[in-house]
Amino acid sequence: MKVLTINCLSDNFSYIVINEKNNNACVIDPSEAPPIIDIIKKKKINLKYILNTHHHNDHVGGNLELKKKFNCNIFGFIGDKENIPGIDTFLNDKELYENDDFEFTTYHTPGHTLGHVIFHFHKNNFLFTGDTLFSLGCGRIFEGSHNQMFSSLKIIKKFSKDTMIYFGHEYTKNNSNFCLINDPNNIQLKNKIIKINQLLNVGQPTTPTSLEDELQSNIFLKTEKFETFKKLRDLKDNF
Ligand code: ZN
Ligand code: FE
């Protein structure tokens, strides 16, 4: 199983997960179709499935065009079935989905939106977190409550430390500045920032990150107290 990262729009990441045995693939959060179509043609991939973490346009914008072109099956959370364009297959919280190509479990992580989900490909320990968790940050709270987002992050914290996290936006530089201001003596954070800068300086994305790094350096995961989390999330909105 291999993951390709596709830069979309101004700062979105879409991901193509490829079953290397047969080149069948799914795309997670296709923000727009053209860059996905480009890579599919170049690499001779069979795009069979689309998985959406949530209904925002920068995550589903390519759904209909890709479905029309490749006849793919679109998966989304049952609670978001009215909002996800072209949805065919409804997923439930903690449901394991298996077919000949892929196995993944869906987890409901409300907060950013009410129907937000994340996808865990357990065989490879890949976790696609959309706009719930970013490297050194977490999603803005649009539809849900701070309480919901805090609980959703707790779900992510329970995965094994070596879980690789593929997140929805390249916000890492700004997030790292926020973490550093609020956690100025964190050596692991400082080391992580050195690595982040090295990647960004050569035009590489900062995705994926590991859960271990995030537990050590992401202030939104480090915070155990709800009140502190809420205060930080509000501060970040105006950062
Ligand atoms: Zn979003
Ligand atoms: Fe987004």
PDB file of N, CA, C and O in Angstrom, residues 134-161:
ATOM      1  N   PHE A 134      -4.284  18.568  12.448  1.00  0.00           N
ATOM      2  CA  PHE A 134      -3.201  18.962  11.538  1.00  0.00           C
ATOM      3  C   PHE A 134      -1.877  18.731  12.246  1.00  0.00           C
ATOM      4  O   PHE A 134      -1.844  18.533  13.464  1.00  0.00           O
ATOM      5  N   SER A 135      -0.793  18.824  11.530  1.00  0.00           N
ATOM      6  CA  SER A 135       0.490  18.800  12.208  1.00  0.00           C
ATOM      7  C   SER A 135       0.597  20.075  13.028  1.00  0.00           C
ATOM      8  O   SER A 135       0.448  21.189  12.513  1.00  0.00           O
ATOM      9  N   LEU A 136       0.788  19.906  14.327  1.00  0.00           N
ATOM     10  CA  LEU A 136       0.935  20.984  15.316  1.00  0.00           C
ATOM     11  C   LEU A 136      -0.320  21.858  15.461  1.00  0.00           C
ATOM     12  O   LEU A 136      -0.241  22.974  15.991  1.00  0.00           O
ATOM     13  N   GLY A 137      -1.456  21.354  14.999  1.00  0.00           N
ATOM     14  CA  GLY A 137      -2.686  22.118  15.169  1.00  0.00           C
ATOM     15  C   GLY A 137      -3.904  21.220  15.109  1.00  0.00           C
ATOM     16  O   GLY A 137      -3.788  20.000  14.961  1.00  0.00           O
ATOM     17  N   CYS A 138      -5.060  21.844  15.245  1.00  0.00           N
ATOM     18  CA  CYS A 138      -6.308  21.096  15.044  1.00  0.00           C
ATOM     19  C   CYS A 138      -7.272  21.997  14.285  1.00  0.00           C
ATOM     20  O   CYS A 138      -7.015  23.187  14.117  1.00  0.00           O
ATOM     21  N   GLY A 139      -8.367  21.412  13.816  1.00  0.00           N
ATOM     22  CA  GLY A 139      -9.292  22.169  12.984  1.00  0.00           C
ATOM     23  C   GLY A 139     -10.037  23.248  13.762  1.00  0.00           C
ATOM     24  O   GLY A 139     -10.198  23.158  14.980  1.00  0.00           O
ATOM     25  N   ARG A 140     -10.476  24.244  13.040  1.00  0.00           N
ATOM     26  CA  ARG A 140     -11.345  25.254  13.627  1.00  0.00           C
ATOM     27  C   ARG A 140     -12.694  24.638  13.944  1.00  0.00           C
ATOM     28  O   ARG A 140     -13.138  23.732  13.245  1.00  0.00           O
ATOM     29  N   ILE A 141     -13.339  25.175  14.948  1.00  0.00           N
ATOM     30  CA  ILE A 141     -14.644  24.643  15.308  1.00  0.00           C
ATOM     31  C   ILE A 141     -15.722  25.455  14.586  1.00  0.00           C
ATOM     32  O   ILE A 141     -15.932  26.620  14.882  1.00  0.00           O
ATOM     33  N   PHE A 142     -16.314  24.816  13.577  1.00  0.00           N
ATOM     34  CA  PHE A 142     -17.349  25.494  12.793  1.00  0.00           C
ATOM     35  C   PHE A 142     -18.750  25.055  13.223  1.00  0.00           C
ATOM     36  O   PHE A 142     -19.560  25.857  13.636  1.00  0.00           O
ATOM     37  N   GLU A 143     -19.016  23.767  13.104  1.00  0.00           N
ATOM     38  CA  GLU A 143     -20.388  23.296  13.368  1.00  0.00           C
ATOM     39  C   GLU A 143     -20.535  22.683  14.756  1.00  0.00           C
ATOM     40  O   GLU A 143     -21.614  22.669  15.321  1.00  0.00           O
ATOM     41  N   GLY A 144     -19.476  22.113  15.257  1.00  0.00           N
ATOM     42  CA  GLY A 144     -19.562  21.401  16.535  1.00  0.00           C
ATOM     43  C   GLY A 144     -19.218  22.305  17.700  1.00  0.00           C
ATOM     44  O   GLY A 144     -19.182  23.525  17.579  1.00  0.00           O
ATOM     45  N   SER A 145     -18.947  21.686  18.848  1.00  0.00           N
ATOM     46  CA  SER A 145     -18.594  22.432  20.058  1.00  0.00           C
ATOM     47  C   SER A 145     -17.138  22.136  20.412  1.00  0.00           C
ATOM     48  O   SER A 145     -16.538  21.186  19.910  1.00  0.00           O
ATOM     49  N   HIS A 146     -16.591  22.963  21.298  1.00  0.00           N
ATOM     50  CA  HIS A 146     -15.241  22.713  21.805  1.00  0.00           C
ATOM     51  C   HIS A 146     -15.178  21.340  22.477  1.00  0.00           C
ATOM     52  O   HIS A 146     -14.198  20.618  22.347  1.00  0.00           O
ATOM     53  N   ASN A 147     -16.241  21.025  23.202  1.00  0.00           N
ATOM     54  CA  ASN A 147     -16.300  19.716  23.865  1.00  0.00           C
ATOM     55  C   ASN A 147     -16.170  18.565  22.884  1.00  0.00           C
ATOM     56  O   ASN A 147     -15.465  17.597  23.136  1.00  0.00           O
ATOM     57  N   GLN A 148     -16.889  18.678  21.776  1.00  0.00           N
ATOM     58  CA  GLN A 148     -16.829  17.614  20.765  1.00  0.00           C
ATOM     59  C   GLN A 148     -15.421  17.497  20.193  1.00  0.00           C
ATOM     60  O   GLN A 148     -14.903  16.392  20.031  1.00  0.00           O
ATOM     61  N   MET A 149     -14.810  18.639  19.873  1.00  0.00           N
ATOM     62  CA  MET A 149     -13.462  18.591  19.291  1.00  0.00           C
ATOM     63  C   MET A 149     -12.477  18.002  20.294  1.00  0.00           C
ATOM     64  O   MET A 149     -11.628  17.172  19.927  1.00  0.00           O
ATOM     65  N   PHE A 150     -12.597  18.367  21.552  1.00  0.00           N
ATOM     66  CA  PHE A 150     -11.701  17.850  22.589  1.00  0.00           C
ATOM     67  C   PHE A 150     -11.833  16.321  22.670  1.00  0.00           C
ATOM     68  O   PHE A 150     -10.825  15.602  22.727  1.00  0.00           O
ATOM     69  N   SER A 151     -13.063  15.821  22.632  1.00  0.00           N
ATOM     70  CA  SER A 151     -13.285  14.358  22.660  1.00  0.00           C
ATOM     71  C   SER A 151     -12.756  13.695  21.398  1.00  0.00           C
ATOM     72  O   SER A 151     -12.225  12.580  21.448  1.00  0.00           O
ATOM     73  N   SER A 152     -12.918  14.358  20.268  1.00  0.00           N
ATOM     74  CA  SER A 152     -12.436  13.784  19.006  1.00  0.00           C
ATOM     75  C   SER A 152     -10.911  13.649  19.018  1.00  0.00           C
ATOM     76  O   SER A 152     -10.361  12.659  18.544  1.00  0.00           O
ATOM     77  N   LEU A 153     -10.241  14.647  19.579  1.00  0.00           N
ATOM     78  CA  LEU A 153      -8.773  14.566  19.649  1.00  0.00           C
ATOM     79  C   LEU A 153      -8.354  13.441  20.589  1.00  0.00           C
ATOM     80  O   LEU A 153      -7.342  12.770  20.361  1.00  0.00           O
ATOM     81  N   LYS A 154      -9.146  13.200  21.620  1.00  0.00           N
ATOM     82  CA  LYS A 154      -8.841  12.086  22.543  1.00  0.00           C
ATOM     83  C   LYS A 154      -8.895  10.742  21.822  1.00  0.00           C
ATOM     84  O   LYS A 154      -8.131   9.830  22.134  1.00  0.00           O
ATOM     85  N   ILE A 155      -9.816  10.622  20.874  1.00  0.00           N
ATOM     86  CA  ILE A 155      -9.903   9.377  20.084  1.00  0.00           C
ATOM     87  C   ILE A 155      -8.584   9.172  19.336  1.00  0.00           C
ATOM     88  O   ILE A 155      -8.022   8.084  19.324  1.00  0.00           O
ATOM     89  N   ILE A 156      -8.080  10.247  18.744  1.00  0.00           N
ATOM     90  CA  ILE A 156      -6.836  10.146  17.961  1.00  0.00           C
ATOM     91  C   ILE A 156      -5.655   9.805  18.865  1.00  0.00           C
ATOM     92  O   ILE A 156      -4.787   9.010  18.505  1.00  0.00           O
ATOM     93  N   LYS A 157      -5.644  10.384  20.065  1.00  0.00           N
ATOM     94  CA  LYS A 157      -4.518  10.147  20.990  1.00  0.00           C
ATOM     95  C   LYS A 157      -4.354   8.674  21.355  1.00  0.00           C
ATOM     96  O   LYS A 157      -3.282   8.257  21.772  1.00  0.00           O
ATOM     97  N   LYS A 158      -5.434   7.906  21.220  1.00  0.00           N
ATOM     98  CA  LYS A 158      -5.376   6.497  21.641  1.00  0.00           C
ATOM     99  C   LYS A 158      -4.770   5.559  20.594  1.00  0.00           C
ATOM    100  O   LYS A 158      -4.495   4.400  20.889  1.00  0.00           O
ATOM    101  N   PHE A 159      -4.561   6.051  19.395  1.00  0.00           N
ATOM    102  CA  PHE A 159      -3.899   5.201  18.391  1.00  0.00           C
ATOM    103  C   PHE A 159      -2.443   4.975  18.812  1.00  0.00           C
ATOM    104  O   PHE A 159      -1.907   5.709  19.642  1.00  0.00           O
ATOM    105  N   SER A 160      -1.807   3.961  18.196  1.00  0.00           N
ATOM    106  CA  SER A 160      -0.426   3.680  18.587  1.00  0.00           C
ATOM    107  C   SER A 160       0.474   4.825  18.111  1.00  0.00           C
ATOM    108  O   SER A 160       0.196   5.506  17.125  1.00  0.00           O
ATOM    109  N   LYS A 161       1.569   4.999  18.843  1.00  0.00           N
ATOM    110  CA  LYS A 161       2.446   6.157  18.609  1.00  0.00           C
ATOM    111  C   LYS A 161       3.044   6.189  17.212  1.00  0.00           C
ATOM    112  O   LYS A 161       3.403   7.251  16.696  1.00  0.00           O
TER     113      LYS A 161
END
